[in-house]
Structures are given as C-alpha cells and as structure tokens.
Tab-separated table of C-alpha atoms and ligand atoms in Angstrom:
chain	number	residue	atom	x	y	z
A	1	MET	CA	0.001	-0.001	0.000
A	2	GLY	CA	1.340	3.460	-0.912
A	3	MET	CA	1.568	6.771	0.886
A	4	LEU	CA	-1.912	7.934	-0.194
A	5	ALA	CA	-3.629	4.720	0.864
A	6	ASN	CA	-1.907	4.788	4.237
A	7	ARG	CA	-3.019	8.378	4.870
A	8	LEU	CA	-6.593	7.580	3.852
A	9	LEU	CA	-6.708	4.626	6.187
A	10	LYS	CA	-5.293	6.698	9.046
A	11	ASN	CA	-7.743	9.561	8.462
A	12	LYS	CA	-10.724	7.252	8.118
A	13	LYS	CA	-9.808	5.443	11.315
A	14	LYS	CA	-9.618	8.780	13.117
A	15	LEU	CA	-13.031	10.019	11.854
A	16	ALA	CA	-15.157	6.888	11.438
A	17	LYS	CA	-16.053	6.559	15.151
A	18	TRP	CA	-17.008	10.221	15.429
A	19	ALA	CA	-19.104	10.008	12.267
A	20	ALA	CA	-20.896	6.828	13.397
A	21	LYS	CA	-21.628	8.341	16.798
A	22	GLN	CA	-23.057	11.462	15.167
A	23	GLY	CA	-25.118	9.510	12.615
A	24	ILE	CA	-23.070	11.018	9.767
A	25	GLU	CA	-22.536	8.949	6.631
A	26	CYS	CA	-21.029	11.685	4.408
A	27	TYR	CA	-17.749	13.213	5.524
A	28	ARG	CA	-14.393	14.405	4.263
A	29	ILE	CA	-11.419	12.170	4.821
A	30	TYR	CA	-8.718	13.867	2.757
A	31	GLN	CA	-7.982	17.363	1.478
A	32	GLN	CA	-4.588	18.067	-0.069
A	33	ASP	CA	-2.909	16.390	2.929
A	34	ILE	CA	0.085	15.205	0.873
A	35	PRO	CA	1.384	17.711	-1.746
A	36	GLU	CA	2.116	14.907	-4.254
A	37	TYR	CA	-1.560	13.941	-4.128
A	38	PRO	CA	-3.569	17.164	-4.681
A	39	LEU	CA	-6.992	15.628	-4.072
A	40	ILE	CA	-10.143	15.944	-2.040
A	41	VAL	CA	-11.792	12.673	-0.974
A	42	ASP	CA	-15.320	12.620	0.520
A	43	LEU	CA	-17.181	9.539	1.671
A	44	TYR	CA	-20.853	9.174	0.802
A	45	GLY	CA	-21.951	5.957	2.492
A	46	ASP	CA	-20.140	3.151	0.691
A	47	CYS	CA	-19.081	5.479	-2.157
A	48	ALA	CA	-16.153	7.884	-2.482
A	49	VAL	CA	-16.157	11.141	-4.456
A	50	VAL	CA	-12.715	12.381	-5.464
A	51	TRP	CA	-11.789	15.785	-6.889
A	52	ALA	CA	-8.348	15.582	-8.482
A	53	ASN	CA	-6.256	18.624	-9.319
A	54	ARG	CA	-3.852	18.245	-12.188
A	55	ARG	CA	-0.215	18.141	-11.041
A	56	LYS	CA	2.220	20.536	-12.776
A	57	ARG	CA	4.710	17.764	-13.265
A	58	ASP	CA	2.270	15.589	-15.252
A	59	GLU	CA	2.696	17.219	-18.650
A	60	THR	CA	1.429	14.587	-21.075
A	61	ASP	CA	-1.962	12.924	-21.161
A	62	ALA	CA	-0.222	9.578	-20.482
A	63	GLU	CA	1.333	10.988	-17.283
A	64	VAL	CA	-2.036	12.358	-16.151
A	65	GLN	CA	-3.746	9.039	-16.829
A	66	ALA	CA	-1.000	7.143	-14.960
A	67	PHE	CA	-1.473	9.429	-11.944
A	68	LEU	CA	-5.252	9.031	-12.002
A	69	GLY	CA	-4.831	5.260	-12.332
A	70	GLU	CA	-2.627	5.222	-9.231
A	71	VAL	CA	-5.123	7.418	-7.369
A	72	ARG	CA	-8.005	5.112	-8.280
A	73	SER	CA	-6.108	2.032	-7.209
A	74	GLU	CA	-4.859	3.497	-3.877
A	75	ILE	CA	-8.311	4.818	-2.916
A	76	THR	CA	-10.136	1.634	-3.892
A	77	THR	CA	-7.719	-0.444	-1.831
A	78	ALA	CA	-7.605	1.804	1.211
A	79	LEU	CA	-11.375	2.257	1.424
A	80	ASP	CA	-12.188	-1.264	0.214
A	81	LEU	CA	-14.590	0.111	-2.391
A	82	ALA	CA	-16.773	-2.207	-4.437
A	83	PRO	CA	-16.650	-1.781	-8.243
A	84	GLY	CA	-18.487	1.356	-9.444
A	85	LYS	CA	-18.334	3.083	-6.058
A	86	LEU	CA	-15.535	5.522	-6.860
A	87	PHE	CA	-16.471	8.821	-8.591
A	88	LEU	CA	-13.532	10.829	-9.843
A	89	LYS	CA	-13.700	14.452	-11.052
A	90	GLN	CA	-10.611	15.808	-12.701
A	91	ARG	CA	-9.667	19.483	-12.413
A	92	HIS	CA	-7.802	21.190	-15.220
A	93	PRO	CA	-5.342	24.091	-14.907
A	94	GLY	CA	-8.078	26.567	-15.984
A	95	GLY	CA	-10.095	25.488	-12.920
A	96	GLN	CA	-12.726	23.540	-14.859
A	97	TYR	CA	-13.668	20.040	-13.788
A	98	ARG	CA	-14.254	17.459	-16.492
A	99	ARG	CA	-17.127	15.085	-15.863
A	100	GLN	CA	-15.709	11.657	-15.471
A	101	ASP	CA	-18.979	9.769	-15.447
A	102	GLU	CA	-21.736	10.698	-17.850
A	103	GLU	CA	-24.404	8.491	-16.233
A	104	PRO	CA	-26.116	10.147	-13.234
A	105	HIS	CA	-25.503	8.366	-9.984
A	106	TRP	CA	-28.239	9.420	-7.584
A	107	LEU	CA	-28.131	8.375	-3.995
A	108	THR	CA	-30.187	9.205	-0.907
A	109	VAL	CA	-27.999	9.941	2.085
A	110	ARG	CA	-28.854	10.601	5.701
A	111	GLU	CA	-27.590	13.483	7.815
A	112	GLY	CA	-28.932	14.516	11.196
A	113	GLY	CA	-31.771	12.024	10.691
A	114	LEU	CA	-32.819	13.822	7.483
A	115	LEU	CA	-32.644	12.581	3.905
A	116	PHE	CA	-30.862	14.271	1.007
A	117	LYS	CA	-30.688	13.392	-2.634
A	118	VAL	CA	-27.119	13.596	-3.952
A	119	ASN	CA	-25.639	13.068	-7.380
A	120	LEU	CA	-22.137	11.709	-7.199
A	121	SER	CA	-21.283	11.775	-10.882
A	122	ASN	CA	-22.783	14.501	-13.081
A	123	TYR	CA	-22.038	17.835	-11.478
A	124	HIS	CA	-19.017	19.434	-9.925
A	125	ASP	CA	-20.790	19.409	-6.550
A	126	THR	CA	-22.922	16.589	-5.182
A	127	GLY	CA	-25.885	18.622	-3.892
A	128	LEU	CA	-24.771	18.607	-0.266
A	129	PHE	CA	-21.917	20.847	0.939
A	130	LEU	CA	-20.414	18.824	3.764
A	131	ASP	CA	-18.526	21.694	5.415
A	132	HIS	CA	-21.809	23.395	6.356
A	133	ARG	CA	-23.109	20.427	8.382
A	134	PRO	CA	-22.631	22.296	11.727
A	135	THR	CA	-24.122	25.486	10.275
A	136	ARG	CA	-27.195	23.503	9.289
A	137	ARG	CA	-27.426	22.166	12.862
A	138	TYR	CA	-27.217	25.735	14.136
A	139	VAL	CA	-30.194	26.723	11.986
A	140	ARG	CA	-32.195	23.683	13.067
A	141	GLU	CA	-31.684	24.485	16.739
A	142	ARG	CA	-33.133	27.968	16.260
A	143	ALA	CA	-35.689	27.798	13.465
A	144	GLN	CA	-38.773	26.597	15.316
A	145	ASP	CA	-41.707	28.965	14.607
A	146	ARG	CA	-39.341	31.263	12.687
A	147	ARG	CA	-39.686	32.725	9.215
A	148	VAL	CA	-36.545	31.519	7.431
A	149	LEU	CA	-35.103	33.013	4.248
A	150	ASN	CA	-32.509	30.923	2.399
A	151	LEU	CA	-30.707	32.997	-0.268
A	152	PHE	CA	-28.643	31.243	-2.940
A	153	CYS	CA	-30.351	28.126	-1.606
A	154	TYR	CA	-28.882	25.571	-4.084
A	155	THR	CA	-30.507	22.168	-3.289
A	156	GLY	CA	-31.999	23.523	-0.062
A	157	SER	CA	-30.114	21.648	2.641
A	158	PHE	CA	-30.544	24.625	5.021
A	159	THR	CA	-34.240	24.764	4.090
A	160	VAL	CA	-34.683	21.082	4.958
A	161	TYR	CA	-33.067	21.608	8.374
A	162	ALA	CA	-35.284	24.674	9.004
A	163	ALA	CA	-38.364	22.665	7.991
A	164	ALA	CA	-37.278	19.865	10.359
A	165	ALA	CA	-37.119	22.384	13.197
A	166	GLY	CA	-40.733	23.395	12.565
A	167	ALA	CA	-40.087	26.761	10.928
A	168	LYS	CA	-43.223	28.862	10.488
A	169	SER	CA	-42.255	29.274	6.856
A	170	THR	CA	-39.240	28.933	4.582
A	171	THR	CA	-38.483	30.962	1.471
A	172	SER	CA	-35.685	29.676	-0.742
A	173	VAL	CA	-34.289	31.760	-3.587
A	174	ASP	CA	-32.024	30.574	-6.388
A	175	LEU	CA	-31.481	31.354	-10.064
A	176	SER	CA	-31.519	27.708	-11.043
A	177	LYS	CA	-34.778	25.873	-11.731
A	178	ARG	CA	-32.877	22.603	-11.657
A	179	TYR	CA	-31.648	23.213	-8.094
A	180	LEU	CA	-35.089	24.378	-6.940
A	181	ASP	CA	-36.602	21.122	-8.317
A	182	TRP	CA	-33.879	19.246	-6.400
A	183	LEU	CA	-34.808	21.210	-3.236
A	184	ASP	CA	-38.440	20.238	-3.797
A	185	ASP	CA	-37.383	16.569	-4.007
A	186	ASN	CA	-35.457	16.963	-0.731
A	187	LEU	CA	-38.530	18.395	1.007
A	188	THR	CA	-40.679	15.568	-0.401
A	189	LEU	CA	-38.139	12.922	0.644
A	190	ASN	CA	-38.509	14.133	4.231
A	191	ARG	CA	-42.307	14.415	3.908
A	192	PHE	CA	-42.258	18.144	4.709
A	193	SER	CA	-45.265	20.083	3.572
A	194	GLY	CA	-46.487	23.477	4.732
A	195	GLU	CA	-45.305	26.967	3.905
A	196	HIS	CA	-42.209	26.339	1.862
A	197	TYR	CA	-41.852	28.907	-0.928
A	198	LEU	CA	-39.384	28.189	-3.732
A	199	VAL	CA	-38.474	31.239	-5.777
A	200	GLN	CA	-36.550	31.245	-9.008
A	201	ALA	CA	-34.916	34.689	-9.162
A	202	ASP	CA	-31.758	36.685	-9.113
A	203	VAL	CA	-31.221	37.282	-5.379
A	204	ARG	CA	-30.347	40.944	-5.731
A	205	LEU	CA	-33.443	41.680	-7.826
A	206	TRP	CA	-35.651	39.633	-5.527
A	207	LEU	CA	-34.362	41.501	-2.441
A	208	GLU	CA	-35.435	44.803	-3.988
A	209	ARG	CA	-38.944	43.475	-4.645
A	210	ALA	CA	-39.157	41.885	-1.176
A	211	ALA	CA	-38.300	45.214	0.460
A	212	GLU	CA	-40.989	46.983	-1.592
A	213	ARG	CA	-43.526	44.339	-0.495
A	214	GLY	CA	-42.515	44.709	3.166
A	215	LEU	CA	-41.444	41.060	3.609
A	216	SER	CA	-39.418	40.247	6.716
A	217	TYR	CA	-37.669	37.213	8.230
A	218	ASP	CA	-36.324	36.004	11.587
A	219	ILE	CA	-33.454	33.963	10.135
A	220	ILE	CA	-31.661	34.777	6.879
A	221	ILE	CA	-29.073	32.439	5.388
A	222	CYS	CA	-26.838	34.072	2.811
A	223	ASP	CA	-24.207	31.808	1.269
A	224	PRO	CA	-23.445	33.307	-2.157
A	225	PRO	CA	-21.040	31.942	-4.738
A	226	THR	CA	-17.686	33.689	-5.069
A	227	PHE	CA	-18.660	34.897	-8.551
A	228	SER	CA	-21.947	34.827	-10.414
A	229	ASN	CA	-23.668	36.456	-13.383
A	230	SER	CA	-26.315	38.934	-12.333
A	231	LYS	CA	-29.243	39.667	-14.616
A	232	ARG	CA	-29.644	43.036	-12.986
A	233	THR	CA	-26.367	44.572	-13.972
A	234	GLU	CA	-25.163	42.219	-16.658
A	235	GLU	CA	-22.068	42.203	-14.494
A	236	LEU	CA	-20.414	39.467	-12.532
A	237	PHE	CA	-21.339	39.288	-8.866
A	238	ASP	CA	-18.060	39.339	-6.972
A	239	VAL	CA	-18.437	38.443	-3.296
A	240	VAL	CA	-15.452	40.584	-2.256
A	241	ARG	CA	-16.640	43.661	-4.142
A	242	ASP	CA	-20.403	43.276	-3.732
A	243	HIS	CA	-21.076	41.565	-0.395
A	244	SER	CA	-21.642	44.820	1.465
A	245	GLU	CA	-24.463	45.941	-0.846
A	246	LEU	CA	-25.916	42.397	-0.817
A	247	LEU	CA	-25.854	42.058	2.956
A	248	ASN	CA	-27.340	45.519	3.539
A	249	ALA	CA	-30.215	44.689	1.168
A	250	ALA	CA	-30.825	41.324	2.892
A	251	LEU	CA	-30.465	42.716	6.421
A	252	PHE	CA	-33.142	45.287	5.588
A	253	LEU	CA	-35.578	42.328	5.729
A	254	LEU	CA	-34.443	41.149	9.174
A	255	ARG	CA	-37.115	41.195	11.881
A	256	PRO	CA	-36.243	42.504	15.386
A	257	GLY	CA	-34.387	39.825	17.357
A	258	GLY	CA	-33.508	37.936	14.179
A	259	PHE	CA	-30.132	37.005	12.746
A	260	MET	CA	-28.374	36.328	9.491
A	261	ILE	CA	-25.762	33.696	8.785
A	262	PHE	CA	-23.415	34.927	6.088
A	263	SER	CA	-20.862	32.538	4.658
A	264	THR	CA	-18.311	32.480	1.905
A	265	ASN	CA	-15.688	30.091	0.573
A	266	LYS	CA	-13.589	32.869	-0.934
A	267	ARG	CA	-10.082	32.434	0.446
A	268	GLY	CA	-8.698	35.318	2.460
A	269	PHE	CA	-12.110	37.043	2.554
A	270	ALA	CA	-12.505	40.003	4.917
A	271	LEU	CA	-15.888	41.340	5.982
A	272	ASP	CA	-16.522	44.908	4.865
A	273	SER	CA	-15.737	47.344	7.702
A	274	ASP	CA	-18.996	49.231	7.081
A	275	ILE	CA	-21.011	46.039	7.732
A	276	ALA	CA	-18.942	45.324	10.840
A	277	ARG	CA	-19.644	48.873	12.095
A	278	ARG	CA	-23.360	48.928	11.399
A	279	TRP	CA	-24.223	45.416	12.541
A	280	LYS	CA	-23.098	43.086	15.286
A	281	CYS	CA	-20.922	40.517	13.552
A	282	LEU	CA	-19.620	37.420	15.235
A	283	ASP	CA	-17.170	35.170	13.466
A	284	ILE	CA	-18.606	31.648	13.799
A	285	THR	CA	-16.151	29.903	11.475
A	286	ALA	CA	-14.558	27.778	14.216
A	287	ALA	CA	-17.936	27.066	15.765
A	288	THR	CA	-19.268	25.871	12.385
A	289	THR	CA	-16.355	23.490	11.721
A	290	ASP	CA	-16.777	19.768	12.337
A	291	PRO	CA	-13.732	17.505	12.925
A	292	ASP	CA	-13.561	16.391	9.289
A	293	PHE	CA	-12.899	20.002	8.209
A	294	ALA	CA	-10.717	21.089	11.139
A	295	GLY	CA	-7.445	22.518	9.848
A	296	ARG	CA	-8.666	22.432	6.263
A	297	VAL	CA	-9.526	25.346	3.936
A	298	HIS	CA	-13.319	25.697	3.849
A	299	HIS	CA	-16.003	28.327	4.571
A	300	GLN	CA	-15.829	31.382	6.788
A	301	ALA	CA	-19.100	32.325	8.482
A	302	TRP	CA	-20.544	35.195	10.500
A	303	LEU	CA	-23.592	35.600	12.654
A	304	ILE	CA	-24.964	39.079	11.944
A	305	SER	CA	-27.632	40.688	14.051
A	306	ALA	CA	-28.789	44.001	15.422
A	307	ASN	CA	-27.976	43.027	19.006
A	308	ARG	CA	-24.522	43.369	20.533
A	309	ILE	CA	-22.973	39.925	20.977
A	310	SER	CA	-19.575	39.530	22.498
A	311	GLY	CA	-17.176	36.690	23.153
A	312	LYS	CA	-16.704	33.486	21.205
A	313	ALA	CA	-19.593	31.781	19.487
A	314	ASN	CA	-20.609	28.450	20.868
A	315	VAL	CA	-22.701	26.624	18.316
A	316	ASP	CA	-22.973	23.268	20.056
B	401	LIG	C1	-22.502	28.219	-3.045
B	401	LIG	S1	-24.040	27.640	-3.698
B	401	LIG	C2	-25.009	27.843	-2.251
B	401	LIG	C3	-24.892	26.640	-1.323
B	401	LIG	C4	-26.038	26.508	-0.333
B	401	LIG	N1	-26.082	27.647	0.555
B	401	LIG	C5	-25.900	25.223	0.486
B	401	LIG	O1	-25.287	25.227	1.547
B	401	LIG	O2	-26.392	24.183	0.011
B	401	LIG	C6	-24.484	28.965	-4.755
B	401	LIG	C7	-25.912	28.937	-5.349
B	401	LIG	O3	-26.179	30.266	-5.792
B	401	LIG	C8	-26.964	30.221	-6.974
B	401	LIG	N2	-26.811	31.536	-7.623
B	401	LIG	C9	-25.717	32.034	-8.244
B	401	LIG	N3	-25.927	33.305	-8.606
B	401	LIG	C10	-27.193	33.637	-8.227
B	401	LIG	C11	-27.981	34.811	-8.257
B	401	LIG	N4	-27.493	35.920	-8.816
B	401	LIG	N5	-29.212	34.778	-7.745
B	401	LIG	C12	-29.721	33.639	-7.199
B	401	LIG	N6	-29.017	32.494	-7.078
B	401	LIG	C13	-27.757	32.482	-7.574
B	401	LIG	C14	-26.446	29.024	-7.747
B	401	LIG	O4	-27.434	28.540	-8.630
B	401	LIG	C15	-26.136	28.062	-6.576
B	401	LIG	O5	-27.220	27.240	-6.334
C-alpha cells in the first residue's frame, strides 16, 4: 500500500467513530494532505467522491492518466470500495472540472436524521456541501416557529433543516430551476409540507422586490457563490466587491431579534468594515467547523444581528 492509501486509512480510522456516533454517513477524509496527491476525498456511504487537481509535473496525457490510475487504485484499496463506487472528477489548470462519469449516480443519504438526494457523478458538486453540516445544525436548533429566508439556496439543505425544526415558513431563492426542483425533491423525501416557498430569481433583484412588499424574516441564510452572473447589472457578482451591498439589502428584511448567517468560501475574505460597524458581527467559522474540516480550507461564516454579541460563538 502506498503513501496515499496509508493516509486515507489513518484519516478514516480517526473520523469513522466520530461520524458513526453522530449519525453522519457523508464526511471528508482527505484534502490536499500530501502535496504529491492534490486531491479531495469525501465519503458518501459506501461510495467515495474524489476531486483531483492536475499536477504541474504531469505534462502529457499519459502521465495524467498514470497518476489518476494510481489514485483510483490506492483509494479503492484503502477504502475497500466495491466496483463502481468511486467517482472521480478531474480538475484542469483553468479550474474547470471534467465530468468523469456521464451516467447520473443518484443516492439518498442521511444526515442529522434527514434525507438528502445527492448526485455523485454529473455535477461538480454533489448537492450537499459537507462543510456546512454544523451550520445546518445551528439553523435547526433555532428555526422553530421562525420565518426563514434561504438566499442562494442551491438544493436547499438549510431549508430542509429549518423545515425539520418546525419553521413557521421557509423561502428559498435561487437562479436555477434545476436546483429548486432538487430542493423540492429533498422536502418531499423528508415528507415536509407546509409553507415552503421556492423562488426562481436573481437574489439581488428579488431583495429589492421583497423590500418593496414589506417582507421580513427571523433567520436569513446568505451563502453566495464567489462569482456569479447577475441579470440586474449584466455584471459578474463578486463576493469581495459586492457583499456589502448584498448584505445591507438582505439585512433590511431582518425582523427585530432575528439574525443572518453569512458565509463564503472565498479564500482570504474579509468582511466589509462598514457592515462590521453597522451590525453586530460574530465570526462563527470555528464554531461551524466539524472535525472532518478542522485545519482544512473551507467556509468562513458570520452571525450578523442588530444586537450586541460579544465573546466566542458556541454553536454546540
Ligand atoms: C454556493 S451555492 C450555495 C450553497 C447553499 N447555501 C448550500 O449550503 O447548500 C451557490 C448557489 O447560488 C446560486 N446563484 C448564483 N448566482 C445567483 C444569483 N445571482 N441569484 C440567485 N441564485 C444564484 C447558484 O445557482 C447556486 O445554487
């Protein structure tokens, strides 16, 4: 067994007990731990999803294929994967991932006693961002009887947690019809009915209309992409440049006593000083980090509210 397989075994051994105890079947076991193996490896039940960066030293296609072959073999051995249970996505120098498997591989996974539909093969992401598991728990613990707004909702994992808590209503906004349909499937899987509004819209445009209509929410989740096309300006949304305007527009809808969770995966991100001055902002990154992401690059998150909060956040 090689260096990669040994590390995978060691990491899995370290995390498996914790995951089992928490009822978690999807978790990260490797993220760029060894420079020679620039990979991410996530477990989804008895399957593994692997994102492979191309190494600079592999110049020819034959070298790349040899590396990927080694990766496949080491991972299959270390994790004792059955045939067809390894899903490999290959990243190119331009940052694009090539789809390795054309056939969709849908799976229903369980997290926190809830069910989520994931697709391990067709998209860059599976439908469930594993790093936000503790953030989802945080929402669940506070969403009972609350009006919850989930901006950039993707497949609605935050919405499902809020519904599980007994939220008074949820409103989920995303540009993508495909992701909203996926969210709908996730709600159906968990047999949640009630006031769950799914809105296909550009978030910034929708926030303007919501303010005009006097809509307001107790909990707002705002987890935008780093970049996105906006129909409003025909310009790219850039989280560094535009988060202040976005957050002010969203916070305008916050009800007294409510809070927003703002999160970004942009590396080196710093919250705008104007937001930090006008609102009470608590960095909850450490508090929203489970053991499988500890010490790894992942999201940064803030709890933003109108009430002064001091000290360290304790999410558990
Ligand atoms: C980073 S994902 C959000 C992840 C989600 N919060 C979660 O934890 O599952 C970004 C989402 O934003 C959506 N999106 C991108 N630009 C948008 C825009 N201008 N308005 C609405 N949704 C947008 C994408 O379709 C995608 O679903």
